[in-house]
Short mmCIF file of C-alpha atoms and ligand atoms in Angstrom, two decimals:
data_model
loop_
_atom_site.label_atom_id
_atom_site.label_comp_id
_atom_site.label_asym_id
_atom_site.label_seq_id
_atom_site.Cartn_x
_atom_site.Cartn_y
_atom_site.Cartn_z
CA MET H 1 -18.00 3.69 -3.03
CA SER H 2 -15.57 4.90 -5.69
CA GLN H 3 -12.19 3.22 -5.90
CA HIS H 4 -10.46 6.63 -5.83
CA ASN H 5 -9.82 8.35 -2.56
CA ILE H 6 -7.91 11.09 -0.79
CA LYS H 7 -5.78 10.65 2.32
CA LEU H 8 -3.89 13.00 4.63
CA TYR H 9 -0.24 12.07 5.24
CA TYR H 10 1.24 13.71 8.35
CA LYS H 11 4.47 11.86 9.20
CA ASN H 12 6.59 14.76 7.93
CA VAL H 13 5.34 17.19 10.55
CA MET H 14 6.59 14.99 13.37
CA ALA H 15 9.65 15.77 15.48
CA ASP H 16 11.29 12.49 14.38
CA ILE H 17 11.56 14.01 10.90
CA VAL H 18 12.07 17.76 11.45
CA GLY H 19 13.41 17.81 15.00
CA ASP H 20 11.90 18.74 18.35
CA GLU H 21 12.18 22.47 17.76
CA ASN H 22 10.21 22.44 14.51
CA GLY H 23 8.11 19.28 14.72
CA ILE H 24 5.39 17.69 16.79
CA THR H 25 6.69 15.31 19.45
CA THR H 26 4.75 12.22 20.52
CA ALA H 27 3.86 14.04 23.75
CA ASP H 28 2.65 17.11 21.78
CA PHE H 29 0.53 14.89 19.55
CA LYS H 30 -1.06 13.22 22.54
CA LYS H 31 -1.92 16.63 24.00
CA LEU H 32 -3.36 17.73 20.65
CA ALA H 33 -5.51 14.59 20.57
CA GLU H 34 -6.77 15.32 24.08
CA LYS H 35 -7.58 18.93 23.20
CA THR H 36 -9.19 18.15 19.84
CA THR H 37 -11.29 15.10 20.76
CA PRO H 38 -13.97 17.08 22.66
CA ILE H 39 -13.90 19.69 19.87
CA ILE H 40 -14.88 17.03 17.32
CA LYS H 41 -17.88 16.20 19.47
CA GLN H 42 -18.63 19.90 19.93
CA ILE H 43 -18.83 20.57 16.20
CA ASN H 44 -20.81 17.34 15.66
CA ASP H 45 -23.27 18.58 18.28
CA GLU H 46 -23.40 22.03 16.67
CA ARG H 47 -24.18 20.35 13.37
CA LYS H 48 -27.01 18.31 14.95
CA ALA H 49 -28.37 21.52 16.48
CA GLY H 50 -28.56 23.04 12.98
CA LYS H 51 -25.80 25.59 13.60
CA THR H 52 -23.63 24.57 10.64
CA PRO H 53 -26.05 23.89 7.77
CA TYR H 54 -23.19 23.76 5.25
CA ARG H 55 -22.45 20.26 6.54
CA ASP H 56 -25.80 18.98 5.32
CA LEU H 57 -25.51 20.33 1.78
CA PRO H 58 -24.21 17.04 0.30
CA PHE H 59 -27.35 15.27 1.51
CA ASN H 60 -29.87 17.54 -0.21
CA ASP H 61 -31.32 15.40 -3.02
CA ASP H 62 -34.10 17.88 -3.82
CA THR H 63 -31.58 20.59 -4.64
CA VAL H 64 -29.72 18.24 -6.96
CA LYS H 65 -32.96 17.40 -8.76
CA GLU H 66 -33.85 21.07 -9.11
CA ILE H 67 -30.40 21.98 -10.45
CA LYS H 68 -30.33 19.09 -12.92
CA LYS H 69 -33.82 19.96 -14.14
CA LEU H 70 -32.91 23.59 -14.77
CA ALA H 71 -29.56 22.70 -16.35
CA GLY H 72 -31.40 20.18 -18.57
CA GLN H 73 -33.81 22.89 -19.78
CA LEU H 74 -31.06 25.39 -20.56
CA LYS H 75 -28.07 23.37 -21.67
CA ASP H 76 -28.96 22.55 -25.27
CA SER H 77 -29.51 26.14 -26.31
CA CYS H 78 -26.63 27.57 -24.27
CA GLU H 79 -23.18 27.96 -25.79
CA ASN H 80 -21.82 30.39 -23.19
CA LEU H 81 -22.42 30.47 -19.46
CA VAL H 82 -21.37 33.65 -17.70
CA VAL H 83 -21.10 33.59 -13.91
CA LEU H 84 -21.17 36.95 -12.13
CA GLY H 85 -20.14 36.71 -8.47
CA ILE H 86 -17.26 37.36 -6.13
CA GLY H 87 -15.58 35.68 -3.14
CA GLY H 88 -17.63 32.75 -1.96
CA SER H 89 -19.98 33.31 -4.87
CA ALA H 90 -17.27 32.60 -7.45
CA LEU H 91 -14.16 30.87 -6.08
CA GLY H 92 -15.82 27.47 -5.74
CA ASN H 93 -17.23 27.68 -9.26
CA ILE H 94 -13.78 28.45 -10.66
CA ALA H 95 -12.16 25.70 -8.59
CA LEU H 96 -14.63 23.04 -9.75
CA GLN H 97 -14.25 24.02 -13.38
CA THR H 98 -10.43 24.03 -13.30
CA ALA H 99 -10.31 20.78 -11.35
CA LEU H 100 -12.80 18.76 -13.33
CA ASN H 101 -12.90 20.00 -16.90
CA PRO H 102 -10.09 19.81 -19.48
CA TYR H 103 -7.61 22.66 -19.80
CA MET H 104 -8.86 23.48 -23.32
CA TYR H 105 -12.55 23.21 -22.37
CA ASN H 106 -13.51 26.70 -23.53
CA ILE H 107 -11.50 26.59 -26.73
CA ASP H 108 -12.02 23.08 -28.09
CA SER H 109 -15.65 21.99 -28.56
CA ALA H 110 -14.48 18.36 -28.81
CA GLN H 111 -13.27 18.57 -25.20
CA ARG H 112 -16.47 20.22 -23.98
CA SER H 113 -19.70 18.68 -22.71
CA GLY H 114 -21.51 21.92 -21.94
CA PRO H 115 -21.32 25.66 -22.65
CA ARG H 116 -18.08 27.63 -22.46
CA LEU H 117 -17.74 29.03 -18.94
CA PHE H 118 -16.65 32.57 -18.05
CA VAL H 119 -16.54 33.60 -14.41
CA PHE H 120 -16.29 37.33 -13.69
CA ASP H 121 -15.19 37.80 -10.11
CA ASN H 122 -13.67 41.21 -10.66
CA ILE H 123 -14.69 44.59 -12.03
CA ASP H 124 -11.84 45.55 -14.29
CA PRO H 125 -13.58 47.64 -16.97
CA ALA H 126 -11.11 46.65 -19.70
CA GLN H 127 -11.58 42.95 -18.98
CA LEU H 128 -15.37 43.06 -19.01
CA SER H 129 -15.49 45.31 -22.03
CA SER H 130 -13.32 42.92 -24.05
CA PHE H 131 -15.63 40.06 -23.10
CA LEU H 132 -18.79 42.00 -23.93
CA ASP H 133 -17.39 42.90 -27.36
CA TRP H 134 -17.03 39.17 -28.00
CA VAL H 135 -20.35 38.01 -26.53
CA ALA H 136 -22.61 40.86 -27.72
CA ASP H 137 -23.74 39.04 -30.89
CA LYS H 138 -24.01 35.68 -29.08
CA LEU H 139 -26.43 36.71 -26.33
CA ASP H 140 -29.22 34.54 -27.70
CA LYS H 141 -26.99 31.52 -26.95
CA THR H 142 -25.73 32.83 -23.60
CA ILE H 143 -26.98 32.36 -20.04
CA ILE H 144 -26.00 34.81 -17.33
CA ASN H 145 -25.79 33.23 -13.88
CA VAL H 146 -25.71 36.03 -11.31
CA ILE H 147 -24.81 34.85 -7.80
CA SER H 148 -25.07 36.98 -4.69
CA LYS H 149 -26.30 35.78 -1.34
CA SER H 150 -26.77 39.28 0.03
CA GLY H 151 -27.83 40.62 -3.34
CA ARG H 152 -26.14 43.91 -2.63
CA THR H 153 -22.44 43.34 -3.33
CA ALA H 154 -21.27 46.29 -5.44
CA GLU H 155 -19.01 44.29 -7.77
CA THR H 156 -21.63 41.74 -8.71
CA ALA H 157 -24.46 44.28 -8.84
CA SER H 158 -22.52 46.59 -11.17
CA GLN H 159 -21.60 43.79 -13.58
CA PHE H 160 -25.19 42.63 -13.53
CA LEU H 161 -26.56 46.08 -14.30
CA ILE H 162 -24.21 46.42 -17.27
CA ILE H 163 -25.21 43.05 -18.70
CA ARG H 164 -28.88 43.55 -17.88
CA LYS H 165 -28.92 46.69 -20.01
CA LEU H 166 -27.15 44.91 -22.84
CA ILE H 167 -29.61 42.02 -22.80
CA LEU H 168 -32.65 44.28 -22.51
CA ASP H 169 -31.39 46.36 -25.46
CA LYS H 170 -30.69 43.33 -27.64
CA LEU H 171 -33.27 40.75 -26.54
CA GLY H 172 -35.97 42.73 -24.71
CA PRO H 173 -37.68 41.83 -21.40
CA ASP H 174 -38.47 38.26 -22.51
CA GLY H 175 -34.84 37.73 -23.43
CA PHE H 176 -33.80 39.05 -20.02
CA LYS H 177 -36.21 36.66 -18.35
CA ASN H 178 -35.02 33.67 -20.35
CA HIS H 179 -31.29 34.33 -20.28
CA VAL H 180 -30.66 35.00 -16.60
CA VAL H 181 -30.49 32.57 -13.69
CA ALA H 182 -30.20 34.30 -10.31
CA ILE H 183 -28.84 32.49 -7.25
CA THR H 184 -29.60 34.39 -4.08
CA ASP H 185 -31.37 34.34 -0.73
CA LYS H 186 -34.82 32.73 -0.74
CA ASN H 187 -36.66 35.82 0.45
CA GLN H 188 -34.42 38.81 1.02
CA GLY H 189 -32.16 41.23 -0.78
CA THR H 190 -32.00 43.39 -3.86
CA LEU H 191 -31.26 40.56 -6.26
CA ARG H 192 -34.26 38.58 -4.98
CA GLN H 193 -36.39 41.66 -5.60
CA ILE H 194 -35.08 42.10 -9.16
CA ALA H 195 -35.52 38.39 -9.86
CA ASN H 196 -39.09 38.38 -8.61
CA ASP H 197 -40.00 41.54 -10.55
CA ALA H 198 -38.53 40.25 -13.82
CA ASP H 199 -39.76 36.69 -13.24
CA LEU H 200 -36.24 35.29 -13.56
CA LYS H 201 -35.33 31.66 -13.01
CA THR H 202 -33.84 31.35 -9.55
CA LEU H 203 -32.05 28.94 -7.25
CA GLU H 204 -31.50 29.53 -3.56
CA VAL H 205 -28.48 30.07 -1.37
CA PRO H 206 -29.57 27.99 1.65
CA ASP H 207 -30.20 29.79 4.94
CA GLY H 208 -27.23 30.00 7.27
CA VAL H 209 -24.63 28.97 4.68
CA GLY H 210 -21.92 31.60 4.27
CA GLY H 211 -20.41 32.26 0.85
CA ARG H 212 -17.15 30.44 1.52
CA PHE H 213 -19.02 27.31 2.67
CA SER H 214 -21.51 27.36 -0.22
CA VAL H 215 -19.75 25.55 -3.08
CA LEU H 216 -21.82 22.40 -2.57
CA SER H 217 -25.06 24.41 -2.77
CA PRO H 218 -26.60 25.77 -6.01
CA VAL H 219 -23.89 28.48 -5.86
CA GLY H 220 -21.24 26.02 -7.08
CA LEU H 221 -23.36 23.17 -8.36
CA PHE H 222 -25.42 24.93 -11.04
CA SER H 223 -22.50 26.09 -13.20
CA ALA H 224 -20.78 22.74 -12.60
CA ALA H 225 -23.86 20.81 -13.77
CA MET H 226 -24.23 23.07 -16.81
CA CYS H 227 -20.60 22.35 -17.73
CA GLY H 228 -21.00 18.58 -17.60
CA ILE H 229 -19.52 17.93 -14.15
CA ASP H 230 -21.01 14.95 -12.33
CA ILE H 231 -22.42 16.79 -9.32
CA GLU H 232 -23.87 13.60 -7.84
CA ALA H 233 -20.39 12.04 -7.66
CA LEU H 234 -19.07 15.29 -6.17
CA LEU H 235 -21.68 15.14 -3.40
CA GLU H 236 -21.12 11.41 -2.89
CA GLY H 237 -17.44 12.15 -2.24
CA ALA H 238 -18.39 14.87 0.24
CA ARG H 239 -20.85 12.54 2.00
CA ASP H 240 -18.25 9.79 2.32
CA MET H 241 -15.69 12.23 3.70
CA ASP H 242 -18.35 13.57 6.07
CA LYS H 243 -18.33 10.17 7.81
CA ARG H 244 -14.55 10.25 8.18
CA VAL H 245 -14.45 13.81 9.53
CA SER H 246 -17.29 13.14 11.99
CA ASP H 247 -15.36 10.28 13.62
CA GLU H 248 -14.82 11.16 17.26
CA ASP H 249 -11.64 9.08 17.32
CA PHE H 250 -9.03 11.78 16.71
CA TYR H 251 -6.51 9.32 15.26
CA LYS H 252 -8.95 8.22 12.52
CA ASN H 253 -10.26 11.67 11.64
CA PRO H 254 -8.25 13.47 8.91
CA ALA H 255 -9.92 16.86 9.52
CA ALA H 256 -9.17 16.65 13.24
CA ILE H 257 -5.50 15.84 12.62
CA ASN H 258 -5.25 18.52 9.92
CA ALA H 259 -6.81 21.16 12.19
CA ALA H 260 -4.75 20.11 15.22
CA VAL H 261 -1.49 20.19 13.25
CA ASN H 262 -2.28 23.64 11.88
CA TYR H 263 -3.28 24.84 15.37
CA HIS H 264 -0.06 23.48 16.88
CA PHE H 265 2.19 25.16 14.35
CA TYR H 266 0.35 28.49 14.57
CA ASN H 267 1.02 28.46 18.32
CA ASN H 268 4.64 27.43 17.79
CA GLY H 269 6.06 30.08 15.51
CA LYS H 270 4.67 28.97 12.15
CA LYS H 271 1.88 31.42 11.47
CA ASN H 272 1.84 30.87 7.70
CA SER H 273 0.22 27.96 5.96
CA VAL H 274 1.36 27.28 2.40
CA ILE H 275 -0.85 25.11 0.21
CA MET H 276 1.01 23.81 -2.82
CA PRO H 277 -0.76 21.55 -5.31
CA TYR H 278 1.41 19.63 -7.74
CA SER H 279 -1.34 19.62 -10.34
CA TYR H 280 -2.61 22.37 -12.63
CA HIS H 281 -6.15 21.10 -12.09
CA LEU H 282 -5.94 21.65 -8.33
CA LYS H 283 -4.51 25.16 -8.50
CA ASP H 284 -7.79 27.01 -8.04
CA LEU H 285 -8.74 24.84 -5.07
CA ALA H 286 -5.80 26.57 -3.41
CA ASP H 287 -7.54 29.91 -4.07
CA TRP H 288 -10.78 28.52 -2.71
CA PHE H 289 -8.97 27.26 0.40
CA ARG H 290 -7.23 30.62 0.84
CA GLN H 291 -10.56 32.40 1.22
CA LEU H 292 -12.04 29.69 3.45
CA TRP H 293 -9.07 29.79 5.81
CA ALA H 294 -8.52 33.57 5.82
CA GLU H 295 -12.12 34.72 6.26
CA SER H 296 -12.96 32.00 8.76
CA LEU H 297 -9.89 32.18 10.98
CA GLY H 298 -8.74 35.81 10.77
CA LYS H 299 -10.48 37.28 13.82
CA THR H 300 -9.80 40.02 16.38
CA LYS H 301 -11.80 38.59 19.25
CA ASP H 302 -12.28 35.12 20.66
CA LEU H 303 -15.68 33.83 21.71
CA ASP H 304 -15.12 35.14 25.25
CA GLY H 305 -14.64 38.67 23.94
CA ASN H 306 -10.84 38.79 24.44
CA ASP H 307 -8.63 40.53 21.87
CA VAL H 308 -6.68 37.68 20.26
CA TYR H 309 -5.86 38.80 16.69
CA ILE H 310 -5.83 35.17 15.52
CA GLY H 311 -5.19 34.06 11.99
CA PRO H 312 -2.85 31.70 10.19
CA THR H 313 -2.01 33.33 6.85
CA PRO H 314 -2.87 31.04 3.93
CA ILE H 315 -0.43 31.23 1.04
CA LYS H 316 -0.95 29.53 -2.29
CA ALA H 317 1.84 28.18 -4.42
CA LEU H 318 1.83 25.85 -7.41
CA GLY H 319 4.22 22.98 -8.01
CA ALA H 320 6.34 22.63 -10.01
CA THR H 321 6.03 26.27 -11.24
CA ASP H 322 6.74 27.94 -7.90
CA GLN H 323 9.83 25.84 -7.22
CA HIS H 324 11.38 28.40 -9.54
CA SER H 325 9.84 31.34 -7.70
CA GLN H 326 9.15 30.64 -4.01
CA VAL H 327 11.24 27.69 -2.83
CA GLN H 328 14.39 29.74 -2.22
CA LEU H 329 12.41 31.70 0.39
CA TYR H 330 10.66 28.63 1.72
CA ARG H 331 13.95 26.84 2.42
CA GLU H 332 16.28 29.63 3.47
CA GLY H 333 13.86 32.28 4.73
CA PRO H 334 12.23 32.27 8.16
CA ASN H 335 11.09 28.86 9.37
CA ASP H 336 7.57 30.21 9.96
CA LYS H 337 5.50 28.06 7.59
CA LEU H 338 3.62 24.80 7.53
CA PHE H 339 3.47 23.29 4.02
CA THR H 340 0.54 21.30 2.67
CA PHE H 341 1.23 19.62 -0.64
CA LEU H 342 -1.50 18.18 -2.84
CA GLU H 343 -0.16 15.17 -4.75
CA VAL H 344 -1.96 13.21 -7.47
CA LYS H 345 -1.08 9.59 -8.25
CA ASP H 346 -2.97 9.16 -11.49
CA PHE H 347 -3.37 12.16 -13.83
CA GLY H 348 -5.43 10.17 -16.32
CA LYS H 349 -2.63 10.72 -18.87
CA THR H 350 1.04 9.95 -18.33
CA MET H 351 2.52 12.03 -21.22
CA PRO H 352 5.61 10.02 -22.18
CA ILE H 353 8.59 12.27 -22.89
CA GLY H 354 10.06 12.13 -26.41
CA PRO H 355 13.53 10.74 -27.23
CA ALA H 356 16.60 12.90 -26.62
CA PRO H 357 18.48 14.03 -29.73
CA GLU H 358 21.98 12.60 -30.19
CA SER H 359 23.38 16.07 -29.56
CA ALA H 360 21.86 16.12 -26.03
CA PRO H 361 22.50 12.71 -24.42
CA GLU H 362 22.30 14.40 -20.98
CA LEU H 363 18.51 14.57 -21.50
CA GLY H 364 18.35 10.77 -21.78
CA TYR H 365 17.16 10.44 -18.15
CA LEU H 366 13.98 12.30 -19.16
CA ALA H 367 13.47 10.47 -22.43
CA SER H 368 12.64 7.16 -20.84
CA SER H 369 10.13 8.72 -18.45
CA ASP H 370 6.88 10.72 -18.47
CA LEU H 371 5.41 13.89 -16.99
CA THR H 372 3.48 12.06 -14.24
CA SER H 373 6.75 10.65 -12.88
CA LEU H 374 8.52 13.98 -13.29
CA ILE H 375 5.93 16.12 -11.51
CA ASN H 376 5.62 13.63 -8.64
CA CYS H 377 9.41 13.29 -8.33
CA GLU H 378 9.60 17.08 -8.20
CA LYS H 379 7.06 17.15 -5.38
CA LYS H 380 9.05 14.57 -3.43
CA ALA H 381 12.30 16.39 -4.19
CA THR H 382 10.91 19.72 -2.93
CA GLU H 383 9.48 18.07 0.15
CA PHE H 384 12.83 16.39 0.84
CA ALA H 385 14.65 19.69 0.44
CA LEU H 386 12.24 21.42 2.85
CA LEU H 387 12.53 18.61 5.38
CA LYS H 388 16.33 18.85 5.24
CA ASP H 389 15.84 22.44 6.40
CA LYS H 390 13.41 21.28 9.10
CA ARG H 391 10.26 22.72 7.50
CA PRO H 392 7.18 20.61 8.41
CA CYS H 393 5.11 19.23 5.52
CA LEU H 394 1.66 17.66 5.19
CA THR H 395 0.46 16.00 2.00
CA VAL H 396 -3.06 15.37 0.75
CA LEU H 397 -2.73 12.37 -1.55
CA PHE H 398 -5.27 12.10 -4.37
CA ASP H 399 -5.53 8.71 -6.08
CA LYS H 400 -6.92 10.71 -8.99
CA VAL H 401 -8.71 14.05 -9.51
CA THR H 402 -12.37 13.10 -10.00
CA PRO H 403 -15.66 14.68 -8.93
CA TYR H 404 -15.71 12.17 -6.05
CA THR H 405 -12.25 13.07 -4.71
CA ILE H 406 -12.87 16.79 -5.17
CA GLY H 407 -16.06 16.40 -3.11
CA GLN H 408 -13.96 14.64 -0.47
CA PHE H 409 -11.39 17.45 -0.50
CA ILE H 410 -14.01 20.18 -0.13
CA CYS H 411 -15.62 18.44 2.84
CA LEU H 412 -12.23 17.69 4.43
CA PHE H 413 -11.09 21.31 4.31
CA GLU H 414 -14.43 22.82 5.29
CA VAL H 415 -14.62 20.66 8.41
CA THR H 416 -10.90 21.22 9.10
CA THR H 417 -11.72 24.94 9.12
CA SER H 418 -14.62 24.47 11.54
CA LEU H 419 -12.40 22.43 13.86
CA ALA H 420 -9.54 24.92 13.65
CA GLY H 421 -11.93 27.78 14.44
CA ALA H 422 -13.21 25.86 17.46
CA LEU H 423 -9.63 25.14 18.62
CA PHE H 424 -8.85 28.85 18.36
CA ASN H 425 -12.16 29.56 20.18
CA ILE H 426 -13.27 32.11 17.57
CA ASN H 427 -16.38 32.66 15.45
CA THR H 428 -15.50 30.79 12.24
CA TYR H 429 -18.58 31.86 10.33
CA ASP H 430 -18.68 35.67 10.37
CA GLN H 431 -16.59 38.15 8.37
CA PRO H 432 -17.12 41.61 9.89
CA ALA H 433 -13.94 43.00 8.33
CA VAL H 434 -15.19 42.17 4.82
CA GLU H 435 -18.48 43.88 5.56
CA LEU H 436 -16.81 47.20 6.45
CA GLY H 437 -15.01 47.24 3.09
CA LYS H 438 -18.32 46.64 1.31
CA GLU H 439 -19.97 49.48 3.20
CA ALA H 440 -17.03 51.82 2.59
CA THR H 441 -17.48 51.15 -1.14
CA PHE H 442 -21.14 52.16 -0.86
CA ALA H 443 -20.07 55.34 0.92
CA LEU H 444 -17.41 56.23 -1.66
CA MET H 445 -19.85 55.55 -4.50
CA GLY H 446 -22.38 57.95 -2.93
CA ARG H 447 -25.04 55.48 -1.80
CA ASP H 448 -27.78 57.05 0.33
CA GLY H 449 -27.47 56.33 4.03
CA PHE H 450 -23.67 56.06 4.03
CA GLU H 451 -22.85 59.81 4.18
CA ASP H 452 -21.30 59.68 7.68
CA LEU H 453 -19.04 56.82 6.70
CA ALA H 454 -17.96 58.77 3.59
CA LYS H 455 -16.88 61.67 5.82
CA GLN H 456 -14.76 59.30 7.93
CA ILE H 457 -13.13 57.80 4.84
CA HIS H 458 -12.12 60.92 2.95
CA PRO H 459 -9.23 62.06 5.21
CA PHE H 460 -7.62 58.66 4.63
CA THR H 461 -8.19 58.40 0.92
CA ASN H 462 -7.93 61.93 -0.50
CA VAL H 463 -4.46 62.11 -2.01
CA ASP H 464 -2.20 64.57 -0.13
CA GLY H 465 0.16 66.10 -2.70
CA ASP H 466 2.84 66.75 -0.04
CA PHE H 467 3.47 63.03 0.03
CA LEU H 468 3.42 62.40 -3.70
CA VAL H 469 6.84 62.00 -5.32
O1 LIG U 1 -17.58 34.26 2.07
C1 LIG U 1 -18.21 35.30 2.03
O2 LIG U 1 -19.17 35.52 2.77
C2 LIG U 1 -17.86 36.39 1.03
O3 LIG U 1 -16.72 36.09 0.32
C3 LIG U 1 -19.01 36.55 0.04
O4 LIG U 1 -19.22 35.34 -0.62
C4 LIG U 1 -18.71 37.64 -0.97
O5 LIG U 1 -18.44 38.84 -0.32
C5 LIG U 1 -19.89 37.83 -1.93
O6 LIG U 1 -21.04 38.09 -1.21
P1 LIG U 1 -22.48 37.97 -1.88
O7 LIG U 1 -22.67 36.54 -2.29
O8 LIG U 1 -23.43 38.38 -0.82
O9 LIG U 1 -22.50 38.88 -3.07
#
């Protein structure tokens, strides 16, 4: 077991700290424990019954071997890795890269232990065109990693078709075969068909694992392994957290307490959940969490078919940056938010602050310190200020940001989401509202079979000049 760890600190959501009106009383907490304890068992049973295969991803040694073998074959000749994907097929990749590789990874070869990484999770033509201008004469040293579970997502498919043409024009069919790795469903979908026809290298999105729960599958692990991230340590962290979040003793289970606290506040006037890392490296995990929470918990109906319109709104903020942007609202605006800080003890570097010039003795208090102390004091200062205004705060404490602790974090928040979904009695794993948007795009782009939907859309989207000022 690694010496580094993460822990959930929840004292500052309690009524003793923020008052009875805004906090959780001892009696509330007891009730939450009683409600959540059978839910822990329920999701453990669902896991045993094979209903939540994402929970077993960290235990899949064969996948790790397969990914490492493929990365080993490609890495030496690859200077640029380009991931094409969106949503659950990109956010985890971005989060792992930001968390675990140096800030200057793409720019400074001395700080890099793999290819440069570019993740395209959008379809802005100017952005892609600028990139293609740069990469066009480097395609022989570039691997394209296209990721789509369904294989039909318009954003990913369109990017892929653009790059496919470029590679075919420059490198021919063999080049296409050798420079593309497709990650998709084992048997089904358009991308699987293309991959089979062109004899591309492929990895699989495991059955029953939704995009937002797939970061510990080849979806997230392949690009991480290519970029020198220790994926075995990542999975070890997830496995160790899996034991903690499977514990049927509510008081020992950080996911159960996290889910119960979020559930309590949602039902008590705090429908927004702000996640605020005090670490640049953790900032994209907030994006990853935002999708996980929003797509899993935003649901119209409960499992009994009642209209419930459930959904805590996840909001991402970054400390210390957003102290100068959001904290005014967070302290003086409506008391409708639960805050979750991510705090890091050891940043690996302390960054001592230079001496103050004689002309500015008032900066002397900084001069004897370092950025680790400053950023962590700022977190505590913001938390104190919020608590003074009776805003409840959780903290996830990282000893250090390492592959092991990131694996722990991923598992903690995935299982928290499953538990929260079960507490809300909703289907955590579908996303019907996302599907309609995808289909409406097909209709607007003229795809066969979507003509009726196109007719329904046009009255809403055709611009009415009477309302244009
Ligand atoms: O979590 C999800 O299911 C979504 O965000 C999908 O990951 C996203 O829509 C991309 O889908 P696909 O991987 O099928 O292209």
